[in-house]
Coordinates of C-alpha atoms in Angstrom, one line a residue:
Chain A
M1 CA 78.4 -47.6 -2.9
A2 CA 75.5 -46.4 -5.4
K3 CA 75.8 -46.0 -9.0
K4 CA 79.0 -45.1 -10.7
T5 CA 79.5 -41.4 -11.6
S6 CA 81.4 -40.0 -14.5
S7 CA 84.7 -39.8 -12.6
D8 CA 84.4 -43.4 -11.7
L9 CA 84.5 -44.3 -15.4
D10 CA 87.2 -46.4 -16.4
L11 CA 88.0 -44.3 -19.7
G12 CA 90.3 -47.3 -20.8
E13 CA 87.3 -49.6 -21.0
L14 CA 85.1 -47.3 -23.1
E15 CA 84.3 -48.9 -26.6
L16 CA 85.8 -46.4 -29.2
A17 CA 83.9 -45.8 -32.4
A18 CA 86.3 -43.9 -34.5
G19 CA 89.8 -42.5 -34.3
N20 CA 91.4 -40.2 -31.9
G21 CA 89.1 -41.2 -28.9
L22 CA 85.4 -40.9 -30.1
V23 CA 83.5 -43.1 -27.8
D24 CA 80.8 -45.3 -29.1
R25 CA 77.3 -43.3 -28.5
R26 CA 75.8 -46.7 -26.9
G27 CA 78.5 -47.8 -24.7
F28 CA 78.7 -44.4 -23.0
L29 CA 75.2 -44.0 -22.3
N30 CA 74.9 -47.6 -20.8
R31 CA 77.7 -47.1 -18.6
A32 CA 76.9 -43.9 -17.3
G33 CA 73.5 -45.2 -16.2
S34 CA 71.4 -42.2 -16.8
A35 CA 71.8 -40.2 -20.1
A36 CA 70.3 -37.3 -18.7
G37 CA 72.8 -37.2 -15.6
I38 CA 75.8 -37.3 -17.9
L39 CA 74.5 -35.1 -20.8
G40 CA 73.0 -32.5 -18.6
T41 CA 76.6 -31.5 -17.2
G42 CA 78.7 -28.9 -18.6
L43 CA 81.9 -29.1 -20.6
A44 CA 84.6 -28.8 -17.9
S45 CA 82.7 -31.2 -15.4
L46 CA 83.1 -34.2 -17.6
A47 CA 86.7 -34.1 -17.5
V48 CA 88.2 -36.4 -14.8
S49 CA 87.6 -34.5 -11.5
P50 CA 90.4 -33.7 -8.9
A51 CA 91.2 -36.0 -6.1
Q52 CA 89.4 -34.3 -3.3
A53 CA 86.5 -31.7 -3.2
D54 CA 86.7 -28.7 -0.8
P55 CA 84.5 -28.8 2.4
L56 CA 80.8 -27.7 1.7
K57 CA 79.9 -24.0 2.8
V58 CA 76.3 -23.0 3.9
Q59 CA 76.3 -19.8 1.6
D60 CA 74.7 -16.4 2.5
W61 CA 72.0 -17.0 -0.1
T62 CA 70.7 -19.8 1.7
K63 CA 70.4 -17.9 5.1
T64 CA 69.1 -14.7 3.6
P65 CA 65.4 -14.2 1.9
G66 CA 65.8 -13.9 -1.8
L67 CA 64.6 -11.0 -4.1
G68 CA 61.1 -10.4 -5.1
F69 CA 59.2 -10.6 -8.7
T70 CA 59.7 -8.7 -11.8
A71 CA 57.1 -8.5 -14.5
Y72 CA 59.4 -9.4 -17.2
G73 CA 62.4 -11.8 -16.2
Q74 CA 65.9 -11.4 -17.2
P75 CA 69.0 -13.8 -17.3
S76 CA 71.1 -14.3 -14.2
Q77 CA 73.6 -11.4 -13.7
Y78 CA 76.3 -13.9 -13.8
E79 CA 75.4 -15.0 -17.5
N80 CA 75.7 -11.3 -18.7
G81 CA 78.7 -12.2 -20.8
V82 CA 76.4 -14.2 -23.1
G83 CA 75.1 -11.9 -25.7
R84 CA 74.7 -11.4 -29.6
G85 CA 77.4 -9.9 -31.4
P86 CA 79.4 -8.5 -33.0
I87 CA 77.4 -5.7 -34.1
V88 CA 77.9 -5.1 -38.0
E89 CA 77.2 -1.6 -39.1
P90 CA 78.9 -1.1 -42.1
N91 CA 79.6 2.6 -41.6
A92 CA 79.1 5.4 -39.0
M93 CA 77.2 7.5 -41.7
Y94 CA 74.3 5.2 -41.3
K95 CA 73.8 4.3 -37.8
T96 CA 71.0 1.8 -38.2
G97 CA 70.9 0.9 -41.9
P98 CA 71.9 -2.5 -43.1
G99 CA 73.5 -4.6 -40.5
S100 CA 73.5 -7.7 -38.3
I101 CA 74.1 -9.5 -34.9
R102 CA 74.7 -13.1 -34.4
S103 CA 73.5 -15.6 -31.9
P104 CA 76.1 -17.1 -29.5
L105 CA 75.8 -20.5 -30.3
Q106 CA 78.8 -21.8 -28.2
F107 CA 76.9 -20.5 -25.2
L108 CA 73.4 -22.3 -25.7
D109 CA 72.3 -25.8 -25.5
G110 CA 69.1 -27.4 -26.7
M111 CA 67.5 -26.6 -29.9
I112 CA 65.6 -23.3 -29.0
T113 CA 67.1 -19.9 -29.4
P114 CA 65.9 -17.5 -26.6
N115 CA 64.0 -14.5 -28.1
G116 CA 66.5 -11.9 -26.9
L117 CA 69.5 -14.0 -28.5
H118 CA 67.7 -14.6 -31.7
F119 CA 70.1 -13.5 -34.6
E120 CA 69.2 -10.0 -36.4
R121 CA 69.6 -9.1 -39.9
S122 CA 68.0 -6.0 -41.4
H123 CA 68.5 -3.6 -44.3
N124 CA 67.3 -0.1 -42.9
G125 CA 66.8 -0.6 -39.2
I126 CA 64.2 -2.2 -36.8
P127 CA 60.9 -0.1 -37.4
D128 CA 58.9 1.1 -34.5
I129 CA 55.5 -0.3 -35.8
K130 CA 52.3 0.7 -34.0
P131 CA 50.2 -2.6 -33.9
D132 CA 47.0 -0.9 -34.1
E133 CA 48.0 0.9 -37.4
H134 CA 49.9 -2.0 -39.0
R135 CA 48.0 -3.4 -41.9
L136 CA 48.6 -6.5 -44.1
L137 CA 47.4 -6.2 -47.9
I138 CA 46.9 -9.3 -50.0
H139 CA 46.2 -8.2 -53.6
G140 CA 47.3 -8.8 -57.2
L141 CA 46.0 -12.0 -59.0
V142 CA 43.3 -12.8 -56.5
K143 CA 39.7 -12.5 -56.7
R144 CA 39.0 -10.6 -53.3
P145 CA 41.7 -8.2 -52.6
Q146 CA 41.7 -7.3 -49.1
V147 CA 43.4 -5.7 -45.8
F148 CA 43.7 -7.4 -42.5
T149 CA 44.3 -5.7 -39.2
L150 CA 46.6 -7.5 -36.5
E151 CA 43.2 -7.9 -34.4
A152 CA 41.5 -9.7 -37.3
L153 CA 44.5 -12.0 -37.8
S154 CA 44.7 -12.8 -34.1
R155 CA 41.0 -14.2 -34.3
Y156 CA 42.1 -16.7 -36.8
P157 CA 42.9 -20.4 -35.8
M158 CA 46.6 -20.6 -35.1
T159 CA 49.3 -23.2 -35.9
S160 CA 52.6 -23.6 -34.4
R161 CA 56.0 -25.2 -35.9
I162 CA 59.3 -25.1 -34.6
S163 CA 61.6 -23.8 -37.5
F164 CA 65.2 -22.4 -37.8
V165 CA 65.9 -19.2 -39.7
E166 CA 69.2 -19.0 -41.3
C167 CA 70.5 -16.0 -43.2
A168 CA 71.7 -17.1 -46.5
G169 CA 75.0 -15.3 -45.7
N170 CA 75.8 -17.5 -42.6
S171 CA 79.0 -19.2 -42.7
G172 CA 79.8 -17.3 -45.9
S173 CA 83.4 -16.6 -45.0
L174 CA 84.1 -20.4 -45.6
Y175 CA 84.3 -19.4 -49.2
G176 CA 87.3 -17.4 -48.5
K177 CA 90.8 -18.5 -49.4
T178 CA 92.2 -18.6 -46.0
A179 CA 90.4 -19.9 -42.7
A180 CA 88.9 -17.0 -40.8
D181 CA 89.6 -16.6 -37.3
G182 CA 86.1 -17.0 -35.5
T183 CA 83.9 -18.7 -33.3
A184 CA 80.7 -20.7 -33.6
Q185 CA 79.0 -17.3 -33.1
T186 CA 80.9 -15.1 -35.5
L187 CA 81.1 -17.7 -38.2
H188 CA 77.7 -19.5 -38.2
G189 CA 75.7 -17.5 -35.7
L190 CA 73.3 -16.0 -38.3
L191 CA 71.0 -18.9 -37.2
S192 CA 68.7 -19.3 -34.6
C193 CA 65.4 -21.6 -34.1
A194 CA 62.2 -20.7 -32.4
E195 CA 58.8 -21.9 -32.2
W196 CA 56.5 -19.8 -34.3
T197 CA 52.6 -19.5 -33.9
G198 CA 50.5 -17.8 -36.3
V199 CA 48.0 -18.2 -39.3
S200 CA 48.5 -20.4 -42.2
L201 CA 49.3 -18.6 -45.3
A202 CA 47.2 -21.1 -47.3
L203 CA 44.2 -20.3 -45.3
L204 CA 44.5 -16.4 -46.1
L205 CA 45.1 -17.1 -49.8
D206 CA 42.1 -19.4 -49.9
E207 CA 39.9 -16.5 -48.5
A208 CA 41.3 -14.2 -51.1
G209 CA 40.7 -16.5 -54.0
V210 CA 44.0 -17.0 -55.9
D211 CA 43.7 -16.7 -59.7
P212 CA 45.0 -19.8 -61.5
K213 CA 47.5 -17.5 -63.4
A214 CA 49.2 -16.6 -60.1
K215 CA 52.4 -18.6 -59.8
W216 CA 54.5 -16.4 -57.2
L217 CA 53.8 -13.8 -54.5
L218 CA 55.7 -10.9 -53.7
A219 CA 56.1 -10.4 -50.0
E220 CA 57.1 -7.0 -48.8
G221 CA 58.2 -5.6 -45.1
A222 CA 57.0 -2.2 -43.6
D223 CA 60.6 -1.3 -42.8
A224 CA 62.4 1.6 -44.3
A225 CA 64.1 -1.0 -46.9
S226 CA 60.8 -2.1 -48.0
M227 CA 62.4 -5.4 -48.1
T228 CA 60.7 -7.4 -51.0
R229 CA 61.0 -11.0 -52.1
S230 CA 59.4 -13.2 -54.6
I231 CA 58.2 -16.5 -53.0
P232 CA 56.8 -19.3 -55.1
L233 CA 53.3 -20.0 -54.6
A234 CA 53.5 -23.7 -54.3
K235 CA 55.8 -23.1 -51.2
A236 CA 53.2 -20.6 -50.0
L237 CA 50.6 -23.2 -50.0
D238 CA 52.7 -26.0 -48.9
D239 CA 54.2 -24.9 -45.5
A240 CA 54.3 -21.0 -45.1
M241 CA 52.7 -19.1 -42.2
I242 CA 52.4 -15.7 -40.9
P243 CA 53.7 -15.8 -37.1
L244 CA 52.5 -13.4 -34.6
Y245 CA 54.3 -15.2 -31.8
Q246 CA 57.7 -16.3 -31.1
N247 CA 58.5 -18.9 -28.3
G248 CA 55.2 -18.1 -26.9
E249 CA 55.3 -14.3 -26.9
R250 CA 54.5 -11.8 -29.5
L251 CA 57.3 -11.5 -32.1
R252 CA 60.2 -9.2 -31.0
P253 CA 60.5 -6.1 -32.8
S254 CA 63.8 -7.1 -34.3
N255 CA 62.0 -10.4 -35.7
G256 CA 59.2 -8.7 -37.4
Y257 CA 56.7 -7.3 -34.9
P258 CA 53.9 -7.5 -35.3
M259 CA 53.8 -10.1 -38.2
R260 CA 56.2 -11.7 -40.4
L261 CA 56.5 -14.4 -43.0
L262 CA 57.8 -17.8 -42.2
V263 CA 58.9 -19.7 -45.2
P264 CA 60.5 -22.9 -43.3
G265 CA 64.0 -23.8 -44.6
Y266 CA 64.3 -21.0 -47.2
Q267 CA 66.9 -18.3 -47.3
G268 CA 66.5 -16.2 -44.1
N269 CA 65.7 -13.0 -46.0
M270 CA 62.7 -14.5 -47.6
N271 CA 61.1 -14.8 -44.2
V272 CA 60.2 -11.2 -44.7
K273 CA 59.8 -9.1 -41.4
W274 CA 57.3 -6.6 -40.6
L275 CA 55.2 -8.2 -43.4
H276 CA 52.5 -5.7 -44.7
R277 CA 52.1 -6.8 -48.3
L278 CA 51.5 -10.0 -50.3
K279 CA 51.2 -9.6 -54.1
L280 CA 50.1 -12.5 -56.4
T281 CA 51.9 -12.4 -59.5
E282 CA 52.5 -14.5 -62.6
G283 CA 56.6 -14.3 -62.3
P284 CA 58.9 -13.2 -59.9
T285 CA 59.3 -9.4 -59.4
M286 CA 63.2 -9.6 -59.6
T287 CA 63.7 -7.3 -56.6
R288 CA 67.2 -5.9 -55.6
D289 CA 67.3 -8.5 -52.8
E290 CA 66.9 -11.5 -55.3
T291 CA 69.1 -10.3 -58.0
S292 CA 72.0 -7.9 -56.7
R293 CA 71.9 -9.9 -53.5
Y294 CA 71.1 -13.4 -52.4
S295 CA 72.3 -14.8 -55.8
L296 CA 75.4 -17.0 -56.0
L297 CA 78.2 -15.9 -58.2
L298 CA 79.7 -19.2 -59.6
K299 CA 82.9 -20.1 -61.6
E300 CA 83.0 -18.4 -64.8
G301 CA 80.8 -15.6 -63.8
K302 CA 77.5 -17.8 -63.7
V303 CA 74.8 -16.6 -61.6
A304 CA 72.5 -18.9 -59.7
Q305 CA 69.5 -17.3 -59.0
F306 CA 66.5 -18.6 -56.7
K307 CA 68.4 -21.4 -54.8
F308 CA 65.8 -21.3 -51.8
P309 CA 66.5 -24.2 -49.4
L310 CA 69.5 -23.9 -47.1
D311 CA 71.0 -27.4 -47.4
A312 CA 71.9 -29.6 -44.6
K313 CA 74.7 -28.4 -42.1
A314 CA 76.2 -29.2 -38.8
V315 CA 78.3 -27.2 -36.5
I316 CA 80.0 -28.2 -33.3
T317 CA 79.0 -25.8 -30.7
K318 CA 80.7 -27.6 -27.6
P319 CA 83.9 -27.5 -27.5
S320 CA 84.4 -24.6 -30.0
P321 CA 86.8 -21.6 -30.2
G322 CA 86.4 -19.5 -27.1
L323 CA 85.7 -22.5 -24.8
T324 CA 89.0 -24.0 -23.6
M325 CA 89.2 -27.5 -22.7
K326 CA 90.8 -28.4 -19.1
G327 CA 93.2 -31.2 -19.6
A328 CA 92.8 -34.7 -21.1
G329 CA 89.7 -36.7 -20.2
L330 CA 86.2 -37.5 -21.1
Y331 CA 84.2 -34.5 -22.7
E332 CA 81.0 -34.4 -24.5
I333 CA 81.0 -32.9 -28.1
S334 CA 77.7 -31.3 -28.8
G335 CA 76.4 -29.1 -31.7
L336 CA 73.6 -28.2 -34.0
A337 CA 72.4 -29.8 -37.2
W338 CA 69.6 -28.6 -39.5
S339 CA 68.4 -28.9 -43.3
G340 CA 66.1 -26.8 -45.1
N341 CA 65.0 -29.7 -47.2
G342 CA 63.6 -31.9 -44.3
K343 CA 64.8 -33.8 -41.4
I344 CA 68.2 -34.6 -39.9
V345 CA 68.7 -38.5 -40.0
R346 CA 72.4 -38.6 -39.1
V347 CA 75.2 -36.6 -37.8
D348 CA 78.7 -37.9 -38.1
V349 CA 81.4 -36.6 -35.8
S350 CA 85.3 -37.0 -36.5
A351 CA 88.1 -36.0 -34.1
D352 CA 90.8 -36.8 -36.7
G353 CA 89.8 -34.3 -39.3
G354 CA 87.6 -36.7 -41.2
K355 CA 89.8 -39.7 -41.4
S356 CA 87.1 -41.5 -39.3
F357 CA 83.6 -40.8 -38.2
A358 CA 81.3 -42.0 -35.5
P359 CA 77.4 -41.4 -35.5
A360 CA 76.3 -38.7 -32.9
V361 CA 73.2 -39.2 -30.7
L362 CA 70.4 -36.9 -31.9
S363 CA 68.2 -35.3 -29.1
E364 CA 64.6 -35.7 -29.4
P365 CA 62.4 -34.0 -30.8
V366 CA 64.2 -34.2 -34.3
L367 CA 62.0 -32.0 -36.6
S368 CA 61.7 -31.2 -40.2
K369 CA 63.5 -27.7 -40.9
A370 CA 64.2 -27.3 -37.3
L371 CA 67.6 -27.3 -35.3
T372 CA 68.4 -30.8 -34.0
R373 CA 70.9 -31.1 -31.2
F374 CA 73.4 -33.9 -31.5
R375 CA 75.9 -35.1 -28.8
L376 CA 78.7 -37.6 -28.8
P377 CA 81.3 -38.5 -26.1
W378 CA 85.0 -38.0 -26.8
K379 CA 87.8 -39.1 -24.8
W380 CA 90.5 -36.5 -25.5
D381 CA 94.0 -37.8 -24.8
G382 CA 95.4 -34.3 -24.5
G383 CA 97.1 -34.2 -28.1
P384 CA 96.3 -32.2 -31.2
A385 CA 92.9 -33.2 -32.9
V386 CA 90.6 -31.7 -35.5
L387 CA 86.9 -32.0 -34.9
Q388 CA 84.3 -32.2 -37.7
A389 CA 80.5 -32.7 -37.9
R390 CA 78.9 -33.7 -41.1
A391 CA 75.1 -33.8 -41.2
V392 CA 72.9 -36.1 -43.5
D393 CA 69.1 -35.4 -44.0
D394 CA 66.2 -37.4 -45.1
T395 CA 66.7 -36.9 -48.8
G396 CA 70.0 -38.9 -48.5
Y397 CA 71.9 -35.5 -48.9
V398 CA 75.3 -35.7 -47.2
Q399 CA 76.9 -32.2 -46.2
P400 CA 80.1 -31.5 -48.5
T401 CA 83.6 -30.9 -47.3
R402 CA 84.7 -27.3 -48.2
D403 CA 87.1 -28.4 -50.6
A404 CA 84.4 -30.1 -52.7
L405 CA 81.9 -27.0 -52.3
V406 CA 84.8 -24.7 -53.3
A407 CA 85.6 -26.9 -56.2
A408 CA 81.9 -27.0 -57.3
R409 CA 81.2 -23.4 -56.9
G410 CA 84.4 -21.2 -56.7
N411 CA 85.1 -18.7 -54.0
S412 CA 82.5 -15.9 -54.9
P413 CA 79.3 -17.2 -54.0
A414 CA 79.0 -15.4 -50.8
Y415 CA 75.8 -17.4 -49.7
H416 CA 74.6 -20.9 -49.1
N417 CA 78.0 -22.2 -47.6
N418 CA 77.2 -25.3 -45.8
A419 CA 80.7 -26.9 -45.9
I420 CA 82.0 -28.9 -43.1
T421 CA 83.7 -26.8 -40.5
N422 CA 87.2 -27.7 -38.8
W423 CA 87.9 -27.0 -35.2
A424 CA 91.5 -27.8 -34.6
V425 CA 92.1 -28.6 -30.7
A426 CA 95.5 -27.5 -29.6
V427 CA 97.4 -29.4 -26.5
D428 CA 96.7 -26.3 -24.4
G429 CA 93.1 -27.0 -24.9
G430 CA 92.4 -24.1 -27.1
L431 CA 90.4 -24.2 -30.3
K432 CA 90.7 -22.8 -33.6
H433 CA 88.9 -22.5 -36.9
V434 CA 91.1 -24.3 -39.7
Y435 CA 90.9 -25.8 -43.2
A436 CA 91.5 -29.4 -43.3
Chain B
M1 CA 42.1 -25.1 -58.9
F2 CA 45.3 -26.4 -57.3
T3 CA 44.9 -23.8 -54.5
R4 CA 41.7 -25.4 -53.7
N5 CA 43.1 -28.9 -53.6
A6 CA 46.1 -27.9 -51.5
L7 CA 43.9 -26.2 -49.2
G8 CA 41.4 -28.9 -48.9
A9 CA 44.0 -30.9 -47.0
A10 CA 44.7 -27.9 -44.7
L11 CA 41.2 -27.2 -43.7
L12 CA 39.7 -30.5 -43.5
V13 CA 38.8 -31.5 -40.1
L14 CA 38.1 -35.3 -38.8
V15 CA 35.3 -35.1 -36.5
A16 CA 34.0 -38.5 -35.3
G17 CA 35.3 -40.2 -38.3
Q18 CA 33.4 -37.7 -40.6
V19 CA 35.4 -35.3 -42.8
I20 CA 34.0 -32.0 -42.7
A21 CA 35.2 -28.7 -44.4
A22 CA 36.2 -26.2 -41.7
E23 CA 34.8 -22.8 -41.9
T24 CA 37.2 -20.1 -41.9
P25 CA 36.7 -16.6 -40.3
H26 CA 36.9 -14.3 -43.3
L27 CA 37.9 -11.2 -41.4
G28 CA 39.7 -9.4 -44.2
T29 CA 38.3 -6.1 -45.3
P30 CA 37.7 -5.5 -49.2
V31 CA 40.0 -2.9 -50.6
T32 CA 39.7 -1.1 -54.1
P33 CA 42.8 -0.7 -56.4
A34 CA 42.7 3.2 -55.8
D35 CA 43.0 2.4 -52.1
I36 CA 46.1 0.3 -52.5
A37 CA 47.9 2.6 -55.1
A38 CA 50.3 4.1 -52.6
W39 CA 51.6 0.7 -51.7
D40 CA 51.5 -1.1 -55.2
T41 CA 54.9 0.2 -56.0
S42 CA 56.7 -3.0 -57.2
I43 CA 57.8 -3.2 -60.9
S44 CA 58.1 -6.4 -62.7
P45 CA 60.9 -7.0 -65.3
D46 CA 58.7 -6.3 -68.1
G47 CA 58.0 -2.7 -66.8
T48 CA 54.4 -3.3 -65.5
G49 CA 54.0 -1.0 -62.6
L50 CA 56.3 1.7 -63.8
P51 CA 54.7 5.2 -63.0
P52 CA 54.3 8.0 -65.6
G53 CA 57.3 10.6 -65.5
K54 CA 60.8 10.8 -67.1
G55 CA 64.1 11.9 -66.6
S56 CA 67.8 11.7 -68.2
A57 CA 71.3 11.3 -67.0
A58 CA 72.0 15.1 -67.4
Q59 CA 69.2 15.9 -64.9
G60 CA 70.1 13.0 -62.7
K61 CA 73.5 14.1 -62.2
E62 CA 72.8 17.0 -59.9
I63 CA 70.2 14.8 -58.0
Y64 CA 73.0 12.2 -57.4
A65 CA 75.4 14.8 -56.4
L66 CA 72.9 16.1 -53.7
K67 CA 71.5 13.1 -52.5
C68 CA 73.8 10.1 -53.2
T69 CA 77.4 10.9 -53.5
G70 CA 77.9 11.1 -49.6
C71 CA 77.3 7.2 -49.7
H72 CA 78.1 5.9 -53.0
G73 CA 81.1 8.3 -53.8
V74 CA 81.7 10.6 -56.7
A75 CA 80.5 8.9 -60.1
G76 CA 79.2 5.7 -58.2
E77 CA 82.6 4.6 -57.3
G78 CA 81.5 3.4 -53.7
K79 CA 82.4 4.1 -50.3
P80 CA 81.4 4.1 -47.8
A81 CA 78.5 2.2 -49.2
D82 CA 78.2 -0.1 -52.4
R83 CA 80.0 0.6 -55.5
L84 CA 77.4 1.3 -58.4
T85 CA 79.7 1.5 -61.4
G86 CA 82.3 -0.4 -63.1
G87 CA 83.4 -3.9 -62.6
Q88 CA 82.2 -5.3 -66.2
G89 CA 84.4 -8.3 -67.1
S90 CA 85.7 -8.8 -63.3
L91 CA 82.9 -11.6 -62.6
A92 CA 84.8 -14.5 -63.4
T93 CA 88.0 -13.4 -62.0
D94 CA 89.4 -13.7 -58.3
A95 CA 88.2 -10.3 -57.5
P96 CA 84.7 -9.8 -58.9
I97 CA 83.2 -6.5 -58.7
K98 CA 79.4 -6.6 -58.4
T99 CA 77.6 -3.4 -59.5
V100 CA 74.3 -2.3 -61.2
G101 CA 76.5 -2.1 -64.3
S102 CA 78.4 -5.4 -64.1
Y103 CA 76.0 -7.6 -62.2
W104 CA 72.3 -6.5 -62.3
P105 CA 70.0 -8.6 -64.7
Y106 CA 67.3 -6.0 -65.0
A107 CA 67.2 -2.3 -65.2
T108 CA 63.6 -2.4 -63.7
T109 CA 65.2 -3.4 -60.6
L110 CA 67.0 -0.1 -60.3
F111 CA 63.9 2.0 -60.4
D112 CA 62.0 -0.2 -58.0
Y113 CA 64.7 -0.3 -55.6
V114 CA 65.9 3.2 -55.4
R115 CA 62.2 4.5 -55.3
R116 CA 61.5 2.4 -52.2
A117 CA 64.6 2.2 -50.4
M118 CA 66.9 5.1 -51.3
P119 CA 68.3 7.4 -50.3
L120 CA 69.0 5.2 -47.2
N121 CA 68.5 8.1 -44.8
E122 CA 65.2 9.4 -46.5
P123 CA 63.6 6.5 -48.4
M124 CA 60.5 7.4 -50.6
S125 CA 61.6 11.1 -50.6
L126 CA 62.5 11.4 -54.4
T127 CA 59.6 12.1 -57.0
N128 CA 59.2 9.7 -59.8
D129 CA 60.9 12.0 -62.4
E130 CA 63.9 12.3 -60.1
V131 CA 63.9 8.3 -59.6
Y132 CA 64.0 7.9 -63.4
A133 CA 66.8 10.9 -63.6
V134 CA 68.9 9.3 -61.0
S135 CA 68.4 5.8 -62.6
A136 CA 69.3 7.3 -65.8
Y137 CA 72.5 8.7 -64.4
V138 CA 73.7 5.5 -62.8
L139 CA 73.0 3.6 -65.9
S140 CA 74.9 6.1 -68.2
L141 CA 78.0 6.2 -65.8
N142 CA 78.0 2.5 -66.6
G143 CA 77.9 3.2 -70.2
L144 CA 74.5 1.7 -70.8
I145 CA 72.7 4.6 -72.1
G146 CA 73.8 8.0 -73.3
E147 CA 73.5 11.1 -71.2
K148 CA 70.5 12.3 -73.0
T149 CA 68.6 9.3 -73.3
E150 CA 65.1 9.9 -71.7
L151 CA 64.1 7.0 -69.2
N152 CA 60.5 6.4 -68.9
A153 CA 57.9 3.7 -68.3
K154 CA 58.5 2.6 -72.3
T155 CA 62.3 3.1 -72.5
L156 CA 63.7 1.5 -69.2
P157 CA 62.3 -2.1 -69.4
K158 CA 64.2 -2.0 -72.9
I159 CA 67.5 -1.7 -71.6
K160 CA 69.3 -4.9 -71.9
M161 CA 71.7 -5.3 -68.9
P162 CA 75.0 -6.8 -69.9
N163 CA 75.0 -9.6 -67.1
H164 CA 71.5 -10.5 -67.9
D165 CA 72.4 -14.0 -69.7
S166 CA 74.6 -15.1 -66.9
F167 CA 71.7 -15.7 -64.7
F168 CA 69.9 -19.1 -64.4
I169 CA 67.2 -19.8 -62.1
V170 CA 67.6 -22.9 -59.9
Y171 CA 64.0 -23.2 -58.7
P172 CA 62.2 -25.7 -58.6
G173 CA 65.4 -27.7 -58.4
N174 CA 68.4 -27.2 -56.3
L175 CA 71.8 -26.3 -56.7
K176 CA 74.2 -28.8 -55.0

C-alpha cells in the first residue's frame, strides 16, 4: 500500500477548527501527504468516492492522431459553458452604450483572470482604436507638454505588477433590503486580476516636469464617453502605471487597447481605459463620473465623494450558487480575497453563519492589491450550513458584516459594498445567497 | 520638488554598490497649447475652460426635443435613460432619486459632460451655443434658473446647485 488517498481519510479523525465541520488547515494538509495532490482536485472528487471504479477503457483519442496547430488558442470545446455574463445593456435604443459583463468567478481557480474572461464595463461601447493613430497627451501644469505615440511608449523601460481591478459598483446589490438571488459571477463578478506590464507614470511625469502647484491629474479616455476621472497626484507618483500588456499580450480592446491607466486598489472606473490625455491640475475637475456617479449617497442625504480604495473583501467561489454539492463528505472551500489598501493577511471561514471561524490557507503568492486565493477543507455532514469568508488586510482592517455596513451607510450608497456574503447550503447540496 | 523626490526612488538603480540616476528615454514630442485645444475641453468647477458662446432654456427646449427626448423623456423625466429632473428632497428617503437637480454638486459638470458625451449616439456633435442652451433647459426644468437666463462662461459657474453642501470629500482619508 502506498500513500493514503483522499478517500482513505478517516473523516472522523480530522481535527476540527470551527463549527459545522470546518477542518483545521494544517491537520488536513499533513494527513493528505501532498497539499498539491488534494488541493488540485475538483469539488466533486473530494467527496467520498463510490465503492468501485468502472473498468478502464482505451479511448479513441488515444488511438487517433490529434488536431494540428492554431495561431491563437481557444479553450476546450467542453468548457464553452464558461463565459462572461450577463450582458447588461440598459436599453435596446443604445445597443452599445453603457453596460457591463461579469467574470465567471465560480468556474475559475488561482488568482489570475484569463484575458477573455476579464470583466468589462464601459460607458459608450468599446472603441476601435488604430494603434498608430492613438496619442497620449500630457499637459496642464507641466513644464514640457508633450505627446506620445504607442511606438514611443513601447521603447520605455517596462514594469509589471499583478493587480486586481474591481468596479466600484461590484457587490452593490448587497445594499438592497432583500438578498438578491445570484451567483458569485452575477453578484461579485465585476472583479478580475491580471499581470499588467507597461510604463511607470511617475517616470513620464518626471520627464514632463510637474509644476509644484499641481496636486491632481485628469485622466481621459479616447472612447465615445470620453471617460474622465481626477486622480490625486500622490497616487500617480506612488504606484500608478500605463499598462500596454495584459497577462503577457497587448491589452484587449475591452480593457483599454492600446493603453490604459492602472491605479492599483482604486475604484475600477479610475483605471481609465483607452487613455489619451493626462492633464495636471490644482484641484479635481469634478467630472460627471466622480460626482453624479461613483460617489456614495449615505444616510441623511450626505454624499461621500472621492472614496478611492476598495476595502478588503472575500468571496467564496467554491462551493457557491450554481455549483451543486454531491452528498456529505469532504470538500474544499475556496475563494478570493483582496484589498485596495494592501495585502491580505488572513481569511476567516465560517460554516455556521458567522458563529465560529477558522483561518484558511492563503495560496502564494500573496500580493498587495492583487487577488489572493484562499482554501480550507470542510467536512460537510449533509445538513444545512451557511458559509462565510471574512478578509483581514495588513492595515488591520477586518471586513464588516452586511448588517454593520448597512447600519453605518444605509441602503443607498450603491458603491463600495464589501460586506460579508452568506451562501446557504441546503440538504440537497444547492447553494443560495441569503442575508444572515 | 516632491515630484523629484518620489522619482528619485523610482529611477535610482544600484550598480555594483553604486547608486546612479538612470537616464530616461525622453521620447515625448513637444506640443503647443494651440495644437491641444481640440482635446483640452475639460472644465473646472470655477468655470476655467468654459468656451465662448451662450444659450437660454427657451433656445434649449427645441434642441432637447430633437436630440434628447428619445432617451431622457419629455421634460427630462427619464426612460429609457437617466432621469434628469426632479427628486429634490428625496435623497434622505428610502427611494432616493438622483438627478442633475437633486444630486449634482456643480453646474459646470453639466456643460462638460453634455459637450463630451451627449447625445449618446452622436457625442461631440453639438455646438458650444447648443450645449449652453440645452444645459440651460435642463437647469430650468429643475427650477434652478429662469427660462430667459442666458448661460455663458460667466453665469454658468455662479449657479449654486441645491445639493452642493451635502457632498464631503473623503480623500486622503477613507470611509469605513
